[in-house]
mmCIF file of C-alpha atoms and ligand atoms in Angstrom:
data_model
loop_
_atom_site.group_PDB
_atom_site.id
_atom_site.type_symbol
_atom_site.label_atom_id
_atom_site.label_comp_id
_atom_site.label_asym_id
_atom_site.label_seq_id
_atom_site.Cartn_x
_atom_site.Cartn_y
_atom_site.Cartn_z
ATOM 1 C CA GLY A 8 24.601 -0.621 3.788
ATOM 2 C CA ARG A 9 22.927 1.966 1.740
ATOM 3 C CA ALA A 10 22.156 5.244 3.406
ATOM 4 C CA LEU A 11 18.614 5.507 4.552
ATOM 5 C CA PRO A 12 16.437 8.156 2.760
ATOM 6 C CA PRO A 13 15.605 11.228 4.901
ATOM 7 C CA LEU A 14 12.262 10.821 6.664
ATOM 8 C CA ALA A 15 12.465 7.054 6.380
ATOM 9 C CA ALA A 16 12.194 6.953 10.034
ATOM 10 C CA LEU A 17 9.632 8.571 12.291
ATOM 11 C CA SER A 18 12.253 9.924 14.580
ATOM 12 C CA GLN A 19 13.236 12.103 11.422
ATOM 13 C CA VAL A 20 9.566 13.253 10.703
ATOM 14 C CA LEU A 21 9.387 14.382 14.324
ATOM 15 C CA ARG A 22 11.867 16.901 13.837
ATOM 16 C CA LEU A 23 9.914 18.884 11.222
ATOM 17 C CA GLU A 24 7.620 21.528 12.261
ATOM 18 C CA ARG A 25 4.000 20.696 12.892
ATOM 19 C CA SER A 26 2.278 21.554 9.701
ATOM 20 C CA ARG A 27 5.151 19.733 7.467
ATOM 21 C CA ARG A 28 4.892 16.585 10.038
ATOM 22 C CA THR A 29 1.271 16.393 9.473
ATOM 23 C CA ALA A 30 1.550 16.527 5.644
ATOM 24 C CA ILE A 31 4.137 13.578 5.830
ATOM 25 C CA VAL A 32 2.308 11.389 8.534
ATOM 26 C CA PHE A 33 -1.461 12.142 7.598
ATOM 27 C CA PRO A 34 -1.356 13.555 3.883
ATOM 28 C CA LEU A 35 -5.157 12.770 3.607
ATOM 29 C CA GLN A 36 -5.901 14.747 6.740
ATOM 30 C CA LYS A 37 -3.932 17.734 5.184
ATOM 31 C CA LEU A 38 -6.494 18.031 2.488
ATOM 32 C CA GLU A 39 -9.321 18.047 4.722
ATOM 33 C CA ARG A 40 -9.408 21.769 5.376
ATOM 34 C CA TYR A 41 -9.774 22.403 1.542
ATOM 35 C CA LEU A 42 -13.109 20.659 1.435
ATOM 36 C CA ALA A 43 -16.379 22.496 0.849
ATOM 37 C CA PRO A 44 -18.264 23.119 4.030
ATOM 38 C CA GLY A 45 -20.689 20.185 4.809
ATOM 39 C CA THR A 46 -18.499 17.471 3.041
ATOM 40 C CA ASP A 47 -18.509 14.210 4.935
ATOM 41 C CA THR A 48 -15.203 14.064 6.606
ATOM 42 C CA ALA A 49 -15.604 10.683 8.124
ATOM 43 C CA PRO A 50 -13.779 8.632 5.490
ATOM 44 C CA PHE A 51 -10.861 11.041 6.273
ATOM 45 C CA ARG A 52 -10.012 9.759 9.658
ATOM 46 C CA LEU A 53 -11.237 6.261 10.130
ATOM 47 C CA PHE A 54 -7.613 5.134 10.676
ATOM 48 C CA GLN A 55 -5.883 7.697 12.520
ATOM 49 C CA PRO A 56 -3.156 6.118 14.954
ATOM 50 C CA GLY A 57 -1.411 8.035 17.508
ATOM 51 C CA LEU A 58 2.282 8.166 17.780
ATOM 52 C CA PRO A 59 2.552 4.944 20.096
ATOM 53 C CA ALA A 60 1.033 2.925 17.330
ATOM 54 C CA LEU A 61 2.983 4.476 14.495
ATOM 55 C CA GLN A 62 6.062 3.754 16.392
ATOM 56 C CA ARG A 63 5.102 0.140 17.418
ATOM 57 C CA ALA A 64 4.574 -0.414 13.621
ATOM 58 C CA GLU A 65 7.795 1.009 12.510
ATOM 59 C CA THR A 66 9.640 -1.596 14.803
ATOM 60 C CA LEU A 67 8.038 -4.338 12.650
ATOM 61 C CA PHE A 68 9.527 -2.628 9.442
ATOM 62 C CA ARG A 69 13.086 -2.167 11.091
ATOM 63 C CA SER A 70 15.188 -5.263 10.680
ATOM 64 C CA ASP A 71 17.615 -5.988 13.489
ATOM 65 C CA ARG A 72 19.287 -9.019 15.080
ATOM 66 C CA GLY A 73 16.420 -11.252 15.948
ATOM 67 C CA HIS A 74 14.043 -9.654 13.474
ATOM 68 C CA ALA A 75 14.714 -10.392 9.991
ATOM 69 C CA ILE A 76 13.156 -8.910 6.947
ATOM 70 C CA ASP A 77 13.750 -10.820 3.817
ATOM 71 C CA TYR A 78 12.748 -11.568 0.281
ATOM 72 C CA VAL A 79 11.722 -15.193 0.269
ATOM 73 C CA SER A 80 10.944 -16.315 -3.097
ATOM 74 C CA SER A 81 9.029 -15.632 -6.278
ATOM 75 C CA ALA A 82 6.181 -17.724 -7.596
ATOM 76 C CA VAL A 83 4.374 -18.127 -10.981
ATOM 77 C CA ARG A 84 1.823 -20.402 -9.575
ATOM 78 C CA LEU A 85 0.193 -20.446 -6.147
ATOM 79 C CA ASN A 86 1.433 -23.897 -5.493
ATOM 80 C CA HIS A 87 4.770 -22.436 -5.640
ATOM 81 C CA ALA A 88 4.127 -20.066 -3.012
ATOM 82 C CA PRO A 89 5.536 -20.241 0.534
ATOM 83 C CA PRO A 90 3.347 -22.102 3.033
ATOM 84 C CA PRO A 91 0.545 -19.913 4.393
ATOM 85 C CA ALA A 92 1.783 -19.704 7.678
ATOM 86 C CA LEU A 93 1.591 -16.038 8.562
ATOM 87 C CA PRO A 94 -0.905 -13.295 7.821
ATOM 88 C CA GLU A 95 -0.429 -11.873 4.556
ATOM 89 C CA VAL A 96 -0.928 -8.628 2.611
ATOM 90 C CA CYS A 97 -0.721 -8.086 -1.112
ATOM 91 C CA PHE A 98 0.016 -5.223 -3.448
ATOM 92 C CA ILE A 99 -1.659 -5.072 -6.721
ATOM 93 C CA GLY A 100 -1.577 -2.276 -9.339
ATOM 94 C CA ARG A 101 -1.015 -1.211 -13.084
ATOM 95 C CA SER A 102 2.470 -1.340 -14.346
ATOM 96 C CA ASN A 103 4.305 1.991 -13.468
ATOM 97 C CA VAL A 104 1.694 2.995 -10.719
ATOM 98 C CA GLY A 105 4.808 3.186 -8.237
ATOM 99 C CA LYS A 106 4.491 -0.290 -6.723
ATOM 100 C CA SER A 107 8.093 -1.310 -6.537
ATOM 101 C CA SER A 108 8.807 2.195 -5.274
ATOM 102 C CA LEU A 109 6.205 2.109 -2.500
ATOM 103 C CA ILE A 110 7.344 -1.394 -1.398
ATOM 104 C CA ARG A 111 11.028 -0.044 -1.461
ATOM 105 C CA ALA A 112 9.956 2.897 0.815
ATOM 106 C CA LEU A 113 7.908 0.737 3.210
ATOM 107 C CA PHE A 114 11.133 -1.510 3.616
ATOM 108 C CA SER A 115 13.661 1.452 3.692
ATOM 109 C CA LEU A 116 14.526 0.647 7.310
ATOM 110 C CA ALA A 117 15.664 -2.748 6.329
ATOM 111 C CA PRO A 118 17.971 -1.690 3.546
ATOM 112 C CA GLU A 119 19.137 -5.318 2.803
ATOM 113 C CA VAL A 120 15.886 -6.149 1.418
ATOM 114 C CA GLU A 121 16.110 -6.306 -2.407
ATOM 115 C CA VAL A 122 12.859 -5.227 -4.143
ATOM 116 C CA ARG A 123 13.136 -6.820 -7.724
ATOM 117 C CA VAL A 124 11.821 -5.384 -10.622
ATOM 118 C CA SER A 125 10.771 -7.322 -13.421
ATOM 119 C CA LYS A 126 9.852 -5.103 -16.162
ATOM 120 C CA THR A 127 11.655 -6.744 -19.161
ATOM 121 C CA PRO A 128 8.710 -7.245 -21.731
ATOM 122 C CA GLY A 129 8.117 -10.785 -22.485
ATOM 123 C CA HIS A 130 9.676 -11.755 -18.987
ATOM 124 C CA THR A 131 7.438 -14.052 -16.860
ATOM 125 C CA LYS A 132 5.586 -11.997 -14.409
ATOM 126 C CA LYS A 133 5.936 -13.322 -10.719
ATOM 127 C CA MET A 134 4.798 -12.899 -7.190
ATOM 128 C CA ASN A 135 7.502 -11.908 -4.913
ATOM 129 C CA PHE A 136 7.055 -12.942 -1.363
ATOM 130 C CA PHE A 137 8.617 -11.014 1.687
ATOM 131 C CA LYS A 138 8.707 -12.130 5.152
ATOM 132 C CA VAL A 139 8.732 -9.681 8.068
ATOM 133 C CA GLY A 140 10.159 -11.508 10.911
ATOM 134 C CA LYS A 141 7.670 -13.994 12.429
ATOM 135 C CA TYR A 142 4.798 -11.265 11.777
ATOM 136 C CA PHE A 143 3.439 -11.066 8.370
ATOM 137 C CA THR A 144 4.268 -11.658 4.709
ATOM 138 C CA LEU A 145 3.961 -9.179 2.167
ATOM 139 C CA VAL A 146 3.428 -10.061 -1.603
ATOM 140 C CA ASP A 147 4.473 -7.994 -4.555
ATOM 141 C CA MET A 148 2.007 -9.039 -7.186
ATOM 142 C CA PRO A 149 2.967 -8.381 -10.912
ATOM 143 C CA GLY A 150 1.845 -5.218 -12.373
ATOM 144 C CA TYR A 151 -0.999 -5.411 -14.899
ATOM 145 C CA GLY A 152 -1.475 -3.541 -17.964
ATOM 146 C CA TYR A 153 -3.975 -3.552 -20.817
ATOM 147 C CA ARG A 154 -2.617 -6.442 -22.340
ATOM 148 C CA ALA A 155 -2.542 -8.592 -19.266
ATOM 149 C CA PRO A 156 -1.936 -12.145 -20.388
ATOM 150 C CA GLN A 157 -4.371 -14.611 -19.668
ATOM 151 C CA ASP A 158 -2.286 -16.784 -17.402
ATOM 152 C CA PHE A 159 -1.361 -13.542 -15.357
ATOM 153 C CA VAL A 160 -5.090 -12.998 -14.729
ATOM 154 C CA LYS A 161 -5.471 -16.679 -13.700
ATOM 155 C CA MET A 162 -2.587 -16.365 -11.433
ATOM 156 C CA VAL A 163 -4.007 -13.386 -9.580
ATOM 157 C CA GLU A 164 -7.511 -14.894 -9.606
ATOM 158 C CA ALA A 165 -6.262 -18.093 -8.033
ATOM 159 C CA TYR A 166 -4.206 -16.231 -5.532
ATOM 160 C CA LEU A 167 -7.084 -13.994 -4.178
ATOM 161 C CA GLN A 168 -9.406 -16.803 -4.176
ATOM 162 C CA GLU A 169 -7.418 -19.405 -2.441
ATOM 163 C CA ARG A 170 -4.802 -17.649 -0.358
ATOM 164 C CA HIS A 171 -6.809 -18.189 3.091
ATOM 165 C CA ASN A 172 -3.946 -16.099 5.114
ATOM 166 C CA LEU A 173 -4.410 -12.889 2.874
ATOM 167 C CA LYS A 174 -5.808 -10.255 5.283
ATOM 168 C CA ARG A 175 -5.830 -7.346 2.981
ATOM 169 C CA THR A 176 -5.146 -6.371 -0.592
ATOM 170 C CA PHE A 177 -3.648 -2.867 -1.435
ATOM 171 C CA LEU A 178 -4.855 -1.695 -4.661
ATOM 172 C CA LEU A 179 -2.406 0.977 -6.016
ATOM 173 C CA VAL A 180 -4.048 3.809 -8.031
ATOM 174 C CA ASP A 181 -1.996 6.465 -9.723
ATOM 175 C CA GLY A 182 -2.711 9.782 -7.860
ATOM 176 C CA ILE A 183 -2.355 11.918 -10.927
ATOM 177 C CA VAL A 184 -4.562 10.024 -13.389
ATOM 178 C CA GLY A 185 -7.068 8.435 -10.944
ATOM 179 C CA LEU A 186 -9.022 5.227 -11.559
ATOM 180 C CA GLN A 187 -8.621 3.918 -14.950
ATOM 181 C CA LYS A 188 -10.229 1.231 -16.920
ATOM 182 C CA THR A 189 -7.714 -1.375 -16.026
ATOM 183 C CA ASP A 190 -8.150 -0.353 -12.292
ATOM 184 C CA HIS A 191 -11.835 -1.099 -12.504
ATOM 185 C CA ILE A 192 -10.985 -4.738 -13.818
ATOM 186 C CA ALA A 193 -9.155 -5.212 -10.599
ATOM 187 C CA VAL A 194 -11.785 -3.698 -8.465
ATOM 188 C CA ASP A 195 -14.297 -5.976 -10.062
ATOM 189 C CA MET A 196 -12.313 -8.965 -9.290
ATOM 190 C CA LEU A 197 -11.869 -8.055 -5.876
ATOM 191 C CA GLU A 198 -15.620 -7.293 -5.551
ATOM 192 C CA GLU A 199 -16.643 -10.492 -6.957
ATOM 193 C CA PHE A 200 -14.399 -12.469 -4.833
ATOM 194 C CA GLY A 201 -15.454 -10.718 -1.663
ATOM 195 C CA ILE A 202 -11.729 -9.813 -0.824
ATOM 196 C CA PRO A 203 -11.250 -6.889 1.687
ATOM 197 C CA TYR A 204 -9.146 -4.358 0.046
ATOM 198 C CA VAL A 205 -7.937 -0.671 0.482
ATOM 199 C CA MET A 206 -6.975 1.854 -2.423
ATOM 200 C CA VAL A 207 -3.569 3.633 -2.158
ATOM 201 C CA LEU A 208 -3.109 6.816 -4.103
ATOM 202 C CA THR A 209 0.513 6.941 -5.319
ATOM 203 C CA LYS A 210 2.939 9.722 -6.463
ATOM 204 C CA ILE A 211 0.926 12.403 -4.636
ATOM 205 C CA ASP A 212 4.090 14.695 -4.655
ATOM 206 C CA ARG A 213 3.416 15.107 -8.481
ATOM 207 C CA ALA A 214 -0.236 16.123 -8.136
ATOM 208 C CA SER A 215 -1.323 19.645 -7.527
ATOM 209 C CA ARG A 216 -3.634 19.951 -4.474
ATOM 210 C CA GLY A 217 -6.707 20.607 -6.537
ATOM 211 C CA LEU A 218 -6.076 17.834 -8.794
ATOM 212 C CA LEU A 219 -5.333 15.415 -5.794
ATOM 213 C CA LEU A 220 -8.513 16.571 -4.097
ATOM 214 C CA LYS A 221 -10.694 15.840 -7.257
ATOM 215 C CA ASN A 222 -9.093 12.515 -7.584
ATOM 216 C CA VAL A 223 -9.771 11.778 -3.850
ATOM 217 C CA LEU A 224 -13.277 13.008 -3.764
ATOM 218 C CA GLU A 225 -14.056 11.105 -6.951
ATOM 219 C CA ILE A 226 -12.516 7.848 -5.665
ATOM 220 C CA GLN A 227 -14.220 8.257 -2.357
ATOM 221 C CA GLU A 228 -17.635 8.628 -3.840
ATOM 222 C CA PHE A 229 -17.050 5.509 -6.087
ATOM 223 C CA VAL A 230 -16.011 3.478 -3.078
ATOM 224 C CA LYS A 231 -19.182 4.754 -1.029
ATOM 225 C CA GLU A 232 -21.406 4.121 -4.010
ATOM 226 C CA SER A 233 -20.009 1.170 -5.842
ATOM 227 C CA THR A 234 -18.127 -1.076 -3.683
ATOM 228 C CA GLN A 235 -18.589 -3.538 -0.890
ATOM 229 C CA GLY A 236 -15.296 -4.664 0.235
ATOM 230 C CA CYS A 237 -13.073 -1.531 0.025
ATOM 231 C CA PHE A 238 -11.975 0.337 3.091
ATOM 232 C CA PRO A 239 -13.612 3.816 2.754
ATOM 233 C CA GLN A 240 -10.458 5.612 3.756
ATOM 234 C CA LEU A 241 -7.947 6.340 0.945
ATOM 235 C CA PHE A 242 -4.239 6.118 1.676
ATOM 236 C CA LEU A 243 -2.197 8.819 0.099
ATOM 237 C CA VAL A 244 1.711 8.021 -0.523
ATOM 238 C CA SER A 245 4.652 9.626 -2.053
ATOM 239 C CA SER A 246 7.644 7.115 -2.010
ATOM 240 C CA VAL A 247 9.633 10.371 -2.854
ATOM 241 C CA GLU A 248 8.764 12.391 -0.119
ATOM 242 C CA PHE A 249 7.788 9.798 2.274
ATOM 243 C CA SER A 250 4.473 11.090 2.765
ATOM 244 C CA GLY A 251 1.803 8.322 3.952
ATOM 245 C CA ILE A 252 4.533 5.660 4.363
ATOM 246 C CA HIS A 253 4.421 5.541 8.163
ATOM 247 C CA LEU A 254 0.878 5.574 8.341
ATOM 248 C CA LEU A 255 0.730 2.707 5.643
ATOM 249 C CA ARG A 256 3.095 0.692 7.880
ATOM 250 C CA CYS A 257 0.876 1.114 10.697
ATOM 251 C CA PHE A 258 -2.257 0.070 8.760
ATOM 252 C CA VAL A 259 -0.301 -3.088 7.452
ATOM 253 C CA ALA A 260 0.708 -3.927 11.058
ATOM 254 C CA HIS A 261 -2.872 -3.287 12.171
ATOM 255 C CA VAL A 262 -4.749 -5.340 9.499
ATOM 256 C CA THR A 263 -2.130 -8.268 9.954
ATOM 257 C CA GLY A 264 -3.029 -8.394 13.740
ATOM 258 C CA ASN A 265 0.213 -7.160 14.874
ATOM 259 C CA LEU A 266 -1.102 -4.090 16.538
ATOM 260 C CA PRO A 267 -3.621 -4.947 19.188
ATOM 261 C CA THR A 268 -4.743 -1.374 19.829
ATOM 262 C CA VAL A 269 -4.726 1.628 17.841
ATOM 263 C CA GLU A 270 -5.076 4.736 19.991
ATOM 264 C CA ALA A 271 -6.594 7.495 18.067
ATOM 265 C CA SER A 272 -4.173 10.545 17.766
HETATM 266 P P1 GDP B 314 5.872 -0.147 -10.645
HETATM 267 O O1 GDP B 314 5.896 -0.478 -12.139
HETATM 268 O O2 GDP B 314 4.408 -0.113 -10.176
HETATM 269 O O3 GDP B 314 6.664 -0.956 -9.639
HETATM 270 O O4 GDP B 314 6.229 1.459 -10.761
HETATM 271 P P2 GDP B 314 7.816 1.901 -10.108
HETATM 272 O O5 GDP B 314 7.911 2.188 -8.719
HETATM 273 O O6 GDP B 314 8.946 1.511 -10.928
HETATM 274 O O7 GDP B 314 7.423 3.511 -10.619
HETATM 275 C C1 GDP B 314 7.292 3.960 -11.852
HETATM 276 C C2 GDP B 314 7.658 5.311 -11.924
HETATM 277 O O8 GDP B 314 7.053 6.224 -11.219
HETATM 278 C C3 GDP B 314 9.322 5.484 -11.754
HETATM 279 O O9 GDP B 314 9.822 6.311 -12.753
HETATM 280 C C4 GDP B 314 9.407 5.968 -10.462
HETATM 281 O O10 GDP B 314 10.340 6.855 -10.288
HETATM 282 C C5 GDP B 314 7.963 6.790 -10.491
HETATM 283 N N1 GDP B 314 7.456 6.777 -9.073
HETATM 284 C C6 GDP B 314 7.112 6.066 -8.193
HETATM 285 N N2 GDP B 314 6.717 6.430 -7.144
HETATM 286 C C7 GDP B 314 6.856 7.809 -7.224
HETATM 287 C C8 GDP B 314 6.459 8.893 -6.244
HETATM 288 O O11 GDP B 314 6.009 8.565 -5.212
HETATM 289 N N3 GDP B 314 6.624 10.146 -6.744
HETATM 290 C C9 GDP B 314 7.128 10.280 -8.064
HETATM 291 N N4 GDP B 314 7.303 11.696 -8.225
HETATM 292 N N5 GDP B 314 7.317 9.434 -8.734
HETATM 293 C C10 GDP B 314 7.188 8.026 -8.383
#
């Protein structure tokens, strides 16, 4: 198989010195100390698992004999989707937000998994289903852009409204540019349907600390003031540096009911 990227496994992260380790595992927490005094830090540490929970989650994302992680199928319509037998999470976001890179990073301990990219213009956009053993399914939704074809919107709407095993939607937002008009279309859709979701800020390695802090605080404020269904804690990730990947795996394990107890770190 392919070589694993450095820091794909917690065991590699644990060898780093403390401050670097925190930056990789808890990138949001790393920003906390640059906040103005008096800022409400509660949304920074709602989900802050300890090492045992992180390790347990990692075993779900590591394939081995008796635990297969597989691409299952692609579907253009909900009735072509695999049966809704397992708890499910889905990932949505604008084209180019870093969705395939993120899913590849999440599955990096199962290098046999192919995360397909269908970017060819004019190509039918599909929902790609991945099965993680007997634990959960993960869906890679087609990226949206400002000329999202009507049938694409219909497909996503139908999926979000009718997929009863959907436990959480992960809405990816570019960490450099923050929330865009098209992201608000997705937010409005999720809010209208009353779907629980969480925002994930991507490509954080490319944003300066100041810019990242600005985007984080703006989005947190928006989430607090204008949303009902969005988890108040943002998840920050870099698929290049592997920051936030371990924590996100743990959150996926948690929301799919595969992590009965999450002890605080
Ligand atoms: P998708 O269209 O949402 O699937 O986006 P991709 O995963 O294909 O990423 C779009 C572009 O952003 C590619 O050039 C990636 O190499 C780049 N990219 C994705 N994730 C990251 C990241 O975490 N850090 C950096 N620096 N670049 C990224």
